[in-house]
Amino acid sequence: MSIRENLYSFDAFLDERRRIDYYASDDFLQAVVRRFAGDAFPAVDAAVRELSARASTRWRDLADAAATPDRRPYLVQWDAHHHRVDRVCRPAETEAMEREVFGEGLFSSRTDLVTRLAKLFVIYQNGEACIACPLVCTEGMVAVLERFADRPETVAILEHVKEGRDGRSAVGAQFLTEIQGGSDVPANVVEAVGDGGAWRLHGTKFFCSVAHADYAMVTARPRGSSDVALFVMPMWEPGREGDRRNGLTIDRLKWKMGTSELPTAEITLDGAIAWPVGPLDRGLANVVGIVLTLSRLTVGLASAAFMTRAVRETVAYARFRDVFGRRIDEFPMAQAQLEDTTRAARRTTAAAFKVYRLFRESGGLSGAPDTGFEARRRRLEARELVMLQKVVSSEDSTSVVREAIAIFGGQGAVEDFSCLPRLFRDSMVNELWEGPRNVLLTQVHRDLRKAADWCPPRSFVEGILAGADPATVARLSIEFAELLSLPSLATRDAATVAACRRWDAACRDLVHAYQDAALREMG
Ligand SMILES: Cc1cc2nc3c(=O)[nH]c(=O)nc-3n(C[C@H](O)[C@H](O)[C@H](O)COP(=O)(O)OP(=O)(O)OC[C@H]3O[C@@H](n4cnc5c(N)ncnc54)[C@H](O)[C@@H]3O)c2cc1C
């Protein structure tokens, strides 16, 4: 043996990591699924095990393989015969994974809610990977079309995304954001012009993820109207799929810090044909109440999944690696960090399932009018928790993955040593899309002030935190009551700045107390 040869090996760690099955190796996740599946658990358990065996091996490897810089999606705008084609090219690994995952029929009537959530949780452990965003956009499209598809074209699209056609399920996208603003959807200027029973869309959408999709939900303003309506738009000219675009150009794919495997485009609509979904004057309400709500719930679930994977691999590494003659996890400082991040991952997971159940039980997407105080209160709780969880869990995910990277030391920064750098960047994007932090915190303040005459802040906090630590409930009840006495968080004075600081902290504490209670319920 040469004196220069270093026999140090990571193989024991790699072997352990390779053997992990995201579901079968995770007793806590199984307990969560058992709790939420109830009597259906044996069937749900079997279905999730079957999927997890692929998600934890083949799809994990496909996601890793597609994540290198040379495999980024790219755009081919012209073919060799001077046709504008605007094809979004993705690596074979991404296409294979998408085909297989969408082949699962996750949004089909065959798949019950808990099976779907548990399967999604397992899939999301592979990061965004150009699969999480396509899944949630498709979920939102199915939900909104299930409610409103009322003409042959929209019924056919629903069937295509939900049940598939010719052995392939269609993929959905959602295009709301314009150059002048993403949060401010009411300020949309993309215009819709009636054309017989259909509509033609004109203008620029500035953040269009899943640019390779088959269909997109698009917000646009009917000409002469002050309302923003919701449309469903094929990405290809009907009958010319894969060959000619539907009255639109894909101008550029964005170069992003995270979700890099996902093509996010800038798109100009120039007469794209589309069909209205729901009443024209309810587009904004439907896009927020259905499409964005489901996306925000998914951010909660995906954040929990990212944390779960990051913590699991970090615990394994800390058990494997010696530093100064001791395993990393034998240092009290690291032990505390591992315990805290494990707890964060678990409470976020337990709460993500619980919020989803509350959302469904409170009427969720049904649009049914509230009957009675209790129903109204539960619906308010669900609405606010969806927003608050989105804000806090995505931020916690970034913090937990950052902590995990630190435990790995220098290896934590190495892109192909672990998935942590990718999860970190994807987490950061989860903080930004589907409603950034300040927008949602401000909205919650507005909502709770509006509800205060029938649901005072104290009732709201006590309702959300049923089963939580009584001292925390008392403290947050007082804090919410004080901060909600302020008429607005938009007043430009020093008192409001101070109140915003407190509101931010109080909302974070509320979510953490809710998550702690959800974790305690797990025993
Ligand atoms: C990777 C990626 C992919 C995306 N994909 C899509 C997509 O597929 N479809 C789509 O429609 N959009 C998409 N988006 C856009 C995303 O939803 C928007 O970026 C987001 O809604 C914020 O809009 P904005 O970027 O215009 O920021 P702005 O609205 O300009 O906000 C800037 C800042 O102002 C704050 N702010 C805004 N309004 C208020 C308010 N009323 N009160 C207090 N603070 C406020 C925000 O919190 C933020 O800090 C994507 C974004 C990213 C990063």
Coordinates of C-alpha atoms and ligand atoms in Angstrom, one line a residue:
M1 CA 0.0 0.0 0.0
S2 CA 1.3 3.4 -0.9
I3 CA 1.7 5.8 2.0
R4 CA -0.3 8.3 0.0
E5 CA -3.3 6.0 -0.3
N6 CA -6.1 7.1 2.1
L7 CA -8.3 4.2 2.9
Y8 CA -11.1 6.3 4.4
S9 CA -14.4 5.2 3.0
F10 CA -18.0 6.6 3.1
D11 CA -19.3 3.2 1.9
A12 CA -20.9 2.2 5.2
F13 CA -23.0 5.4 5.2
L14 CA -23.8 5.1 1.5
D15 CA -25.0 1.5 2.0
E16 CA -27.2 2.5 4.9
R17 CA -28.6 5.4 2.9
R18 CA -29.3 3.2 -0.1
R19 CA -31.3 0.7 2.0
I20 CA -33.7 3.4 3.2
D21 CA -37.3 3.0 2.1
Y22 CA -39.0 6.3 2.6
Y23 CA -42.2 4.7 4.0
A24 CA -41.2 1.2 5.1
S25 CA -38.2 2.5 7.1
D26 CA -40.2 5.3 8.7
D27 CA -42.2 4.1 11.8
F28 CA -43.4 7.7 12.5
L29 CA -44.8 8.2 9.0
Q30 CA -46.6 4.9 9.2
A31 CA -48.1 6.0 12.5
V32 CA -49.3 9.2 11.0
V33 CA -50.8 7.4 8.1
R34 CA -52.4 4.9 10.4
R35 CA -54.0 7.7 12.4
F36 CA -55.4 9.5 9.4
A37 CA -56.4 6.4 7.4
G38 CA -58.5 4.8 10.3
D39 CA -60.1 1.5 9.2
A40 CA -58.7 1.9 5.7
F41 CA -55.1 1.7 7.0
P42 CA -54.3 -1.9 5.7
A43 CA -55.2 -0.9 2.1
V44 CA -53.6 2.5 2.3
D45 CA -50.5 1.0 3.9
A46 CA -50.1 -1.6 1.1
A47 CA -50.6 0.9 -1.6
V48 CA -48.0 3.4 -0.1
R49 CA -45.5 0.6 0.5
E50 CA -45.7 -0.5 -3.2
L51 CA -45.1 3.1 -4.4
S52 CA -42.4 3.9 -1.8
A53 CA -40.3 0.9 -3.0
R54 CA -40.0 2.8 -6.4
A55 CA -39.8 6.3 -5.0
S56 CA -37.0 5.4 -2.6
T57 CA -34.9 3.8 -5.3
R58 CA -35.6 4.3 -9.0
W59 CA -37.3 7.8 -8.7
R60 CA -34.7 8.9 -6.2
D61 CA -31.9 8.0 -8.6
L62 CA -33.7 9.6 -11.6
A63 CA -34.2 12.8 -9.5
D64 CA -30.5 12.9 -8.6
A65 CA -29.4 12.2 -12.2
A66 CA -31.6 15.0 -13.6
A67 CA -30.2 17.5 -11.1
T68 CA -26.8 18.2 -12.6
P69 CA -26.3 21.6 -14.4
D70 CA -25.7 19.9 -17.7
R71 CA -29.2 18.3 -17.5
R72 CA -31.2 21.6 -17.1
P73 CA -34.3 21.9 -19.2
Y74 CA -33.9 24.0 -22.3
L75 CA -36.0 25.6 -25.0
V76 CA -35.9 24.9 -28.8
Q77 CA -37.8 27.8 -30.4
W78 CA -37.4 26.9 -34.1
D79 CA -37.2 23.7 -35.9
A80 CA -34.9 23.2 -39.0
H81 CA -37.7 24.2 -41.3
H82 CA -38.3 27.6 -39.9
H83 CA -41.3 26.6 -37.8
R84 CA -41.7 28.2 -34.5
V85 CA -42.1 25.2 -32.2
D86 CA -41.1 26.3 -28.7
R87 CA -40.4 22.8 -27.4
V88 CA -39.4 22.4 -23.8
C89 CA -36.7 19.8 -23.7
R90 CA -36.1 17.9 -20.5
P91 CA -33.7 15.0 -19.7
A92 CA -35.0 11.5 -20.3
E93 CA -34.8 10.9 -16.5
T94 CA -37.3 13.6 -15.7
E95 CA -39.6 12.5 -18.5
A96 CA -39.5 8.9 -17.4
M97 CA -40.2 9.8 -13.7
E98 CA -43.1 12.0 -14.7
R99 CA -44.6 9.3 -16.9
E100 CA -44.4 6.8 -14.1
V101 CA -45.6 9.1 -11.3
F102 CA -48.5 10.4 -13.4
G103 CA -49.3 6.8 -14.4
E104 CA -50.2 6.2 -10.7
G105 CA -53.5 8.0 -11.2
L106 CA -53.1 10.0 -8.0
F107 CA -56.0 12.3 -8.9
S108 CA -58.2 9.6 -10.2
S109 CA -61.5 8.7 -8.5
R110 CA -59.8 5.4 -7.7
T111 CA -57.4 7.0 -5.2
D112 CA -58.7 8.0 -1.8
L113 CA -57.5 11.1 0.0
V114 CA -55.1 9.6 2.6
T115 CA -53.5 7.2 0.1
R116 CA -52.9 10.2 -2.2
L117 CA -51.5 12.4 0.6
A118 CA -49.2 9.6 1.9
K119 CA -48.0 8.8 -1.6
L120 CA -47.3 12.5 -2.3
F121 CA -45.4 12.8 0.9
V122 CA -43.2 9.9 -0.2
I123 CA -42.7 11.3 -3.7
Y124 CA -41.9 14.8 -2.3
Q125 CA -38.9 13.4 -0.4
N126 CA -37.1 13.5 -3.7
G127 CA -37.3 17.3 -3.8
E128 CA -39.1 19.4 -6.4
A129 CA -37.4 17.3 -9.1
C130 CA -39.8 18.6 -11.8
I131 CA -42.4 16.4 -10.2
A132 CA -43.8 18.3 -7.2
C133 CA -45.0 21.4 -9.0
P134 CA -46.5 19.4 -11.9
L135 CA -48.4 17.3 -9.4
V136 CA -49.8 20.2 -7.4
C137 CA -50.7 22.2 -10.5
T138 CA -52.6 19.2 -11.9
E139 CA -54.3 18.6 -8.5
G140 CA -55.6 22.2 -8.6
M141 CA -56.7 21.8 -12.2
V142 CA -58.6 18.6 -11.4
A143 CA -60.3 20.2 -8.4
V144 CA -61.4 23.4 -10.2
L145 CA -62.6 21.5 -13.3
E146 CA -64.5 18.9 -11.2
R147 CA -66.5 21.8 -9.9
F148 CA -66.9 23.8 -13.1
A149 CA -66.3 21.8 -16.3
D150 CA -69.6 22.3 -18.1
R151 CA -68.8 22.1 -21.8
P152 CA -67.3 19.3 -24.0
E153 CA -63.9 20.9 -24.2
T154 CA -63.5 21.4 -20.4
V155 CA -65.0 18.0 -19.6
A156 CA -62.5 16.4 -22.0
I157 CA -59.6 18.2 -20.4
L158 CA -60.8 17.1 -16.9
E159 CA -61.0 13.5 -18.1
H160 CA -57.5 13.7 -19.6
V161 CA -55.8 15.1 -16.5
K162 CA -57.8 12.9 -14.1
E163 CA -58.1 9.5 -15.7
G164 CA -55.6 9.7 -18.6
R165 CA -56.0 9.0 -22.3
D166 CA -54.2 6.4 -24.4
G167 CA -52.2 5.3 -21.4
R168 CA -51.0 8.8 -20.5
S169 CA -52.3 11.3 -17.9
A170 CA -52.1 14.9 -18.9
V171 CA -50.1 17.4 -16.9
G172 CA -51.4 20.8 -15.7
A173 CA -49.9 24.2 -15.0
Q174 CA -51.1 27.5 -13.5
F175 CA -50.2 30.9 -14.9
L176 CA -51.3 33.8 -12.8
T177 CA -48.2 36.0 -12.3
E178 CA -47.5 38.9 -14.6
I179 CA -44.6 41.2 -14.9
Q180 CA -46.1 44.0 -12.8
G181 CA -47.0 41.7 -10.0
G182 CA -47.4 38.1 -8.8
S183 CA -49.1 38.7 -5.4
D184 CA -51.4 41.3 -6.9
V185 CA -53.4 39.0 -9.2
P186 CA -56.3 41.5 -9.3
A187 CA -53.9 43.8 -11.2
N188 CA -53.6 41.2 -14.0
V189 CA -53.7 42.9 -17.5
V190 CA -53.7 39.8 -19.7
E191 CA -56.9 40.2 -21.7
A192 CA -59.5 37.7 -22.7
V193 CA -61.6 38.4 -25.8
G194 CA -64.7 36.4 -26.6
D195 CA -64.6 34.3 -29.8
G196 CA -67.8 32.4 -30.2
G197 CA -68.1 30.1 -27.2
A198 CA -64.4 30.2 -26.7
W199 CA -62.0 33.0 -25.7
R200 CA -58.7 34.3 -27.0
L201 CA -56.0 35.3 -24.5
H202 CA -53.5 38.2 -25.2
G203 CA -50.6 39.4 -23.0
T204 CA -47.6 38.2 -21.1
K205 CA -47.4 35.7 -18.2
F206 CA -44.1 36.1 -16.5
F207 CA -43.7 33.0 -14.2
C208 CA -45.0 29.9 -16.0
S209 CA -43.8 26.7 -14.3
V210 CA -44.5 23.3 -15.8
A211 CA -44.0 25.0 -19.1
H212 CA -44.0 21.6 -20.7
A213 CA -47.6 21.0 -19.5
D214 CA -50.5 19.9 -21.7
Y215 CA -52.9 22.5 -20.2
A216 CA -52.7 25.6 -18.0
M217 CA -55.1 27.4 -15.8
V218 CA -54.8 31.1 -16.7
T219 CA -56.1 34.2 -15.1
A220 CA -57.2 37.0 -17.5
R221 CA -59.4 40.0 -17.6
P222 CA -62.4 39.8 -20.0
R223 CA -62.2 42.8 -22.3
G224 CA -64.1 45.7 -20.7
S225 CA -64.5 44.0 -17.4
S226 CA -63.0 44.9 -14.0
D227 CA -63.0 41.3 -12.9
V228 CA -60.3 38.7 -13.3
A229 CA -61.6 35.4 -14.8
L230 CA -60.2 31.9 -14.8
F231 CA -59.6 30.0 -18.0
V232 CA -58.2 26.6 -19.0
M233 CA -55.9 26.8 -22.0
P234 CA -54.3 23.9 -24.0
M235 CA -50.6 24.5 -24.4
W236 CA -50.7 23.1 -28.0
E237 CA -53.2 23.9 -30.7
P238 CA -55.9 21.3 -30.3
G239 CA -55.2 18.5 -32.8
R240 CA -51.5 19.6 -33.3
E241 CA -50.1 18.5 -30.0
G242 CA -46.3 18.4 -29.9
D243 CA -46.2 20.3 -33.2
R244 CA -47.8 23.7 -33.1
R245 CA -48.4 25.9 -30.1
N246 CA -51.8 27.3 -29.2
G247 CA -51.4 31.0 -30.1
L248 CA -48.5 31.5 -27.7
T249 CA -44.8 31.8 -27.6
I250 CA -42.4 30.6 -24.9
D251 CA -40.0 33.4 -24.9
R252 CA -37.5 32.3 -22.3
L253 CA -36.9 29.7 -19.6
K254 CA -35.8 31.3 -16.3
W255 CA -32.5 30.6 -14.7
K256 CA -33.5 29.9 -11.0
M257 CA -31.6 29.3 -7.8
G258 CA -33.9 26.4 -6.9
T259 CA -36.4 24.0 -8.6
S260 CA -33.9 24.1 -11.4
E261 CA -35.1 20.9 -13.0
L262 CA -38.6 22.5 -13.4
P263 CA -39.0 24.6 -16.6
T264 CA -40.3 28.0 -15.6
A265 CA -41.0 30.2 -18.6
E266 CA -42.0 33.7 -19.7
I267 CA -44.8 33.2 -22.1
T268 CA -46.6 35.6 -24.5
L269 CA -50.2 34.8 -25.3
D270 CA -51.2 36.0 -28.7
G271 CA -54.7 34.8 -29.3
A272 CA -54.4 31.5 -27.4
I273 CA -57.7 29.7 -27.3
A274 CA -59.1 29.0 -23.9
W275 CA -62.4 28.2 -22.1
P276 CA -63.8 29.8 -19.0
V277 CA -63.8 27.8 -15.8
G278 CA -66.6 29.0 -13.5
P279 CA -68.4 32.3 -13.7
L280 CA -66.2 35.1 -15.2
D281 CA -66.7 37.3 -12.2
R282 CA -65.6 34.6 -9.8
G283 CA -62.2 33.8 -11.3
L284 CA -60.1 35.4 -8.6
A285 CA -62.2 33.7 -5.8
N286 CA -61.9 30.3 -7.5
V287 CA -58.2 30.6 -8.2
V288 CA -57.5 31.6 -4.6
G289 CA -60.1 29.4 -2.9
I290 CA -59.3 26.2 -4.9
V291 CA -56.1 26.3 -6.9
L292 CA -53.8 28.3 -4.6
T293 CA -55.3 26.7 -1.5
L294 CA -54.3 23.3 -2.7
S295 CA -50.9 24.6 -3.7
R296 CA -50.4 26.0 -0.2
L297 CA -51.5 22.8 1.5
T298 CA -48.9 21.0 -0.7
V299 CA -46.1 23.4 0.4
G300 CA -46.9 22.3 3.9
L301 CA -46.7 18.6 3.0
A302 CA -43.6 19.0 0.8
S303 CA -41.8 21.0 3.4
A304 CA -42.4 18.2 5.9
A305 CA -41.2 15.7 3.3
F306 CA -38.0 17.7 2.6
M307 CA -37.3 17.9 6.3
T308 CA -37.9 14.2 6.9
R309 CA -35.5 13.2 4.2
A310 CA -32.8 15.7 5.3
V311 CA -33.0 14.7 8.9
R312 CA -33.0 11.0 8.2
E313 CA -29.8 11.2 6.1
T314 CA -28.2 13.6 8.6
V315 CA -28.9 11.3 11.5
A316 CA -27.3 8.4 9.5
Y317 CA -24.3 10.5 8.7
A318 CA -23.8 11.8 12.2
R319 CA -23.9 8.1 13.4
F320 CA -21.4 7.1 10.8
R321 CA -18.8 9.9 10.8
D322 CA -16.1 10.2 13.5
V323 CA -14.5 13.6 14.3
F324 CA -11.8 13.9 16.8
G325 CA -12.3 10.3 17.7
R326 CA -16.0 10.5 18.5
R327 CA -19.1 10.1 16.3
I328 CA -20.7 13.4 15.4
D329 CA -23.9 12.5 17.2
E330 CA -22.0 12.0 20.4
F331 CA -21.2 15.7 20.7
P332 CA -24.0 17.4 22.8
M333 CA -24.2 20.3 20.4
A334 CA -24.9 18.1 17.4
Q335 CA -27.2 15.9 19.5
A336 CA -29.3 18.9 20.4
Q337 CA -29.5 20.0 16.7
L338 CA -30.4 16.5 15.6
E339 CA -33.1 16.2 18.3
D340 CA -34.6 19.7 17.4
T341 CA -34.6 19.0 13.6
T342 CA -36.1 15.6 14.1
R343 CA -38.8 17.1 16.2
A344 CA -39.4 19.9 13.6
A345 CA -39.8 17.3 10.8
R346 CA -42.2 15.2 12.8
R347 CA -44.4 18.0 14.1
T348 CA -44.6 19.5 10.6
T349 CA -45.6 16.1 9.2
A350 CA -48.3 15.4 11.8
A351 CA -49.7 18.9 11.3
A352 CA -49.6 18.8 7.5
F353 CA -52.0 15.8 7.6
K354 CA -54.1 17.3 10.3
V355 CA -54.6 20.6 8.4
Y356 CA -55.5 18.7 5.3
R357 CA -58.1 16.8 7.2
L358 CA -59.5 20.0 8.9
F359 CA -59.7 21.6 5.4
R360 CA -61.6 18.7 4.0
E361 CA -63.9 18.3 7.0
S362 CA -64.7 22.0 7.1
G363 CA -66.1 21.8 3.6
G364 CA -62.8 22.4 1.8
L365 CA -63.5 23.0 -1.9
S366 CA -67.2 22.3 -1.8
G367 CA -68.2 26.0 -1.9
A368 CA -71.2 25.1 0.3
P369 CA -72.4 28.0 2.4
D370 CA -71.5 27.9 6.1
T371 CA -74.3 26.7 8.4
G372 CA -74.1 27.6 12.0
F373 CA -71.3 29.1 14.2
E374 CA -69.3 25.9 14.5
A375 CA -69.1 25.2 10.8
R376 CA -68.2 28.8 10.1
R377 CA -65.5 28.8 12.8
R378 CA -63.9 25.5 11.4
R379 CA -63.9 27.0 7.9
L380 CA -62.1 30.1 9.2
E381 CA -59.6 28.0 11.1
A382 CA -58.9 25.9 8.0
R383 CA -58.5 28.9 5.7
E384 CA -56.1 30.7 8.1
L385 CA -54.1 27.6 8.9
V386 CA -53.6 26.8 5.3
M387 CA -51.9 30.2 4.8
L388 CA -50.0 30.2 8.2
Q389 CA -48.7 26.6 7.7
K390 CA -47.5 27.5 4.2
V391 CA -45.5 30.4 5.6
V392 CA -44.0 28.7 8.7
S393 CA -43.4 25.2 7.3
S394 CA -41.5 26.4 4.2
E395 CA -39.4 28.7 6.4
D396 CA -38.7 25.8 8.9
S397 CA -37.8 23.5 6.0
T398 CA -35.1 25.9 4.9
S399 CA -33.8 26.2 8.5
V400 CA -33.8 22.5 9.1
V401 CA -32.0 21.7 5.8
R402 CA -29.5 24.4 6.6
E403 CA -28.9 22.8 10.0
A404 CA -28.5 19.4 8.2
I405 CA -26.0 20.8 5.8
A406 CA -24.0 22.2 8.8
I407 CA -23.9 18.7 10.4
F408 CA -22.4 17.3 7.2
G409 CA -19.6 19.9 7.4
G410 CA -17.9 20.6 4.1
Q411 CA -19.6 17.6 2.5
G412 CA -22.9 19.4 3.1
A413 CA -21.9 21.9 0.4
V414 CA -21.1 19.3 -2.2
E415 CA -23.9 18.9 -4.7
D416 CA -23.4 15.3 -5.5
F417 CA -22.5 14.1 -2.0
S418 CA -26.1 14.4 -0.8
C419 CA -29.4 15.9 -1.9
L420 CA -29.2 18.6 0.8
P421 CA -28.1 21.5 -1.4
R422 CA -30.9 20.8 -3.8
L423 CA -33.5 20.5 -1.0
F424 CA -32.2 23.8 0.5
R425 CA -32.7 25.7 -2.7
D426 CA -36.1 24.1 -3.4
S427 CA -37.2 25.0 0.2
M428 CA -36.2 28.6 -0.4
V429 CA -38.4 28.7 -3.5
N430 CA -41.3 27.1 -1.5
E431 CA -41.1 30.3 0.7
L432 CA -41.6 32.5 -2.3
W433 CA -44.3 31.0 -4.6
E434 CA -47.9 30.3 -3.8
G435 CA -48.1 33.6 -1.7
P436 CA -45.0 35.0 -0.2
R437 CA -44.7 35.5 3.6
N438 CA -45.7 39.1 4.0
V439 CA -48.6 38.8 1.7
L440 CA -50.1 35.9 3.6
L441 CA -49.3 37.3 7.1
T442 CA -51.1 40.5 6.1
Q443 CA -54.0 38.6 4.7
V444 CA -54.5 36.6 7.9
H445 CA -54.5 39.8 9.9
R446 CA -57.2 41.2 7.5
D447 CA -59.3 38.0 7.7
L448 CA -59.2 37.8 11.5
R449 CA -60.2 41.5 11.9
K450 CA -63.1 40.9 9.5
A451 CA -64.2 37.8 11.5
A452 CA -63.7 39.4 14.9
D453 CA -67.3 40.4 15.4
W454 CA -68.4 36.8 15.3
C455 CA -65.1 35.0 16.2
P456 CA -63.1 37.1 18.5
P457 CA -59.3 36.6 18.5
R458 CA -59.4 34.7 21.8
S459 CA -61.9 32.1 20.4
F460 CA -59.9 31.8 17.2
V461 CA -56.6 31.1 19.1
E462 CA -58.3 28.7 21.6
G463 CA -60.1 26.9 18.8
I464 CA -56.9 26.4 16.7
L465 CA -54.9 25.4 19.8
A466 CA -57.3 22.9 21.4
G467 CA -55.1 20.5 23.2
A468 CA -52.0 22.7 23.2
D469 CA -50.0 23.9 26.2
P470 CA -52.4 26.2 28.2
A471 CA -49.7 28.8 29.0
T472 CA -49.0 29.2 25.3
V473 CA -52.7 29.4 24.5
A474 CA -53.2 32.1 27.1
R475 CA -50.1 34.1 26.0
L476 CA -51.1 33.9 22.3
S477 CA -54.7 34.8 23.0
I478 CA -53.6 38.1 24.6
E479 CA -51.1 38.8 21.8
F480 CA -53.6 38.1 19.0
A481 CA -56.3 40.2 20.7
E482 CA -53.8 43.1 21.1
L483 CA -52.4 43.0 17.6
L484 CA -55.9 42.5 16.0
S485 CA -57.0 45.7 17.6
L486 CA -54.8 47.5 15.1
P487 CA -56.9 48.4 12.1
S488 CA -54.3 47.6 9.5
L489 CA -50.7 46.4 9.1
A490 CA -50.2 48.8 6.2
T491 CA -50.2 52.1 8.1
R492 CA -46.8 53.8 7.7
D493 CA -45.8 54.6 11.2
A494 CA -43.4 53.3 13.9
A495 CA -46.2 51.6 15.9
T496 CA -47.3 49.5 12.9
V497 CA -43.7 48.5 12.2
A498 CA -43.4 47.3 15.8
A499 CA -46.8 45.5 15.6
C500 CA -45.7 43.8 12.3
R501 CA -42.6 42.4 14.1
R502 CA -44.8 41.0 16.9
W503 CA -47.4 39.7 14.4
D504 CA -44.8 37.8 12.5
A505 CA -43.5 36.2 15.7
A506 CA -47.0 35.5 17.1
C507 CA -48.1 33.8 13.8
R508 CA -45.0 31.6 13.9
D509 CA -45.6 30.7 17.5
L510 CA -49.2 29.8 16.8
V511 CA -48.3 27.4 14.0
H512 CA -45.6 25.8 16.2
A513 CA -48.0 25.4 19.1
Y514 CA -50.5 23.8 16.7
Q515 CA -47.8 21.5 15.3
D516 CA -46.7 20.6 18.8
A517 CA -50.2 19.6 19.7
A518 CA -50.6 17.6 16.5
L519 CA -47.4 15.8 17.4
R520 CA -48.6 15.1 21.0
E521 CA -51.8 13.6 19.6
M522 CA -49.5 11.1 17.8
G523 CA -48.4 9.9 21.3
Ligands
LIG1 C1 -39.4 29.4 -9.1 C2 -40.7 30.1 -9.2 C3 -41.7 29.5 -10.0 C4 -42.9 30.2 -10.1 N1 -43.9 29.6 -10.9 C5 -45.1 30.3 -11.0 C6 -46.1 29.8 -11.8 O1 -46.0 28.7 -12.4 N2 -47.3 30.5 -12.0 C7 -47.5 31.7 -11.4 O2 -48.5 32.3 -11.6 N3 -46.5 32.2 -10.6 C8 -45.3 31.5 -10.4 N4 -44.4 32.1 -9.6 C9 -44.5 33.4 -9.2 C10 -44.8 33.6 -7.7 O3 -46.1 33.0 -7.4 C11 -44.7 35.0 -7.4 O4 -43.3 35.3 -7.5 C12 -45.2 35.4 -6.1 O5 -46.6 35.4 -6.2 C13 -44.8 36.8 -5.7 O6 -45.0 37.7 -6.8 P1 -43.9 38.7 -7.3 O7 -42.7 37.9 -7.6 O8 -44.4 39.6 -8.3 O9 -43.5 39.5 -6.0 P2 -44.3 40.9 -5.5 O10 -45.8 40.7 -5.6 O11 -43.7 42.0 -6.3 O12 -43.8 40.9 -4.0 C14 -42.5 41.5 -3.6 C15 -42.5 41.6 -2.1 O13 -43.6 42.4 -1.7 C16 -44.3 41.8 -0.7 N5 -45.7 42.1 -0.9 C17 -46.5 42.1 -2.0 N6 -47.7 42.5 -1.7 C18 -47.8 42.8 -0.4 C19 -48.9 43.2 0.4 N7 -50.1 43.4 0.0 N8 -48.6 43.4 1.7 C20 -47.4 43.2 2.2 N9 -46.3 42.8 1.4 C21 -46.5 42.6 0.1 C22 -44.1 40.3 -0.9 O14 -44.2 39.6 0.3 C23 -42.7 40.3 -1.4 O15 -41.8 40.3 -0.3 C24 -43.1 31.4 -9.5 C25 -42.1 32.0 -8.7 C26 -40.9 31.3 -8.5 C27 -39.9 31.9 -7.7

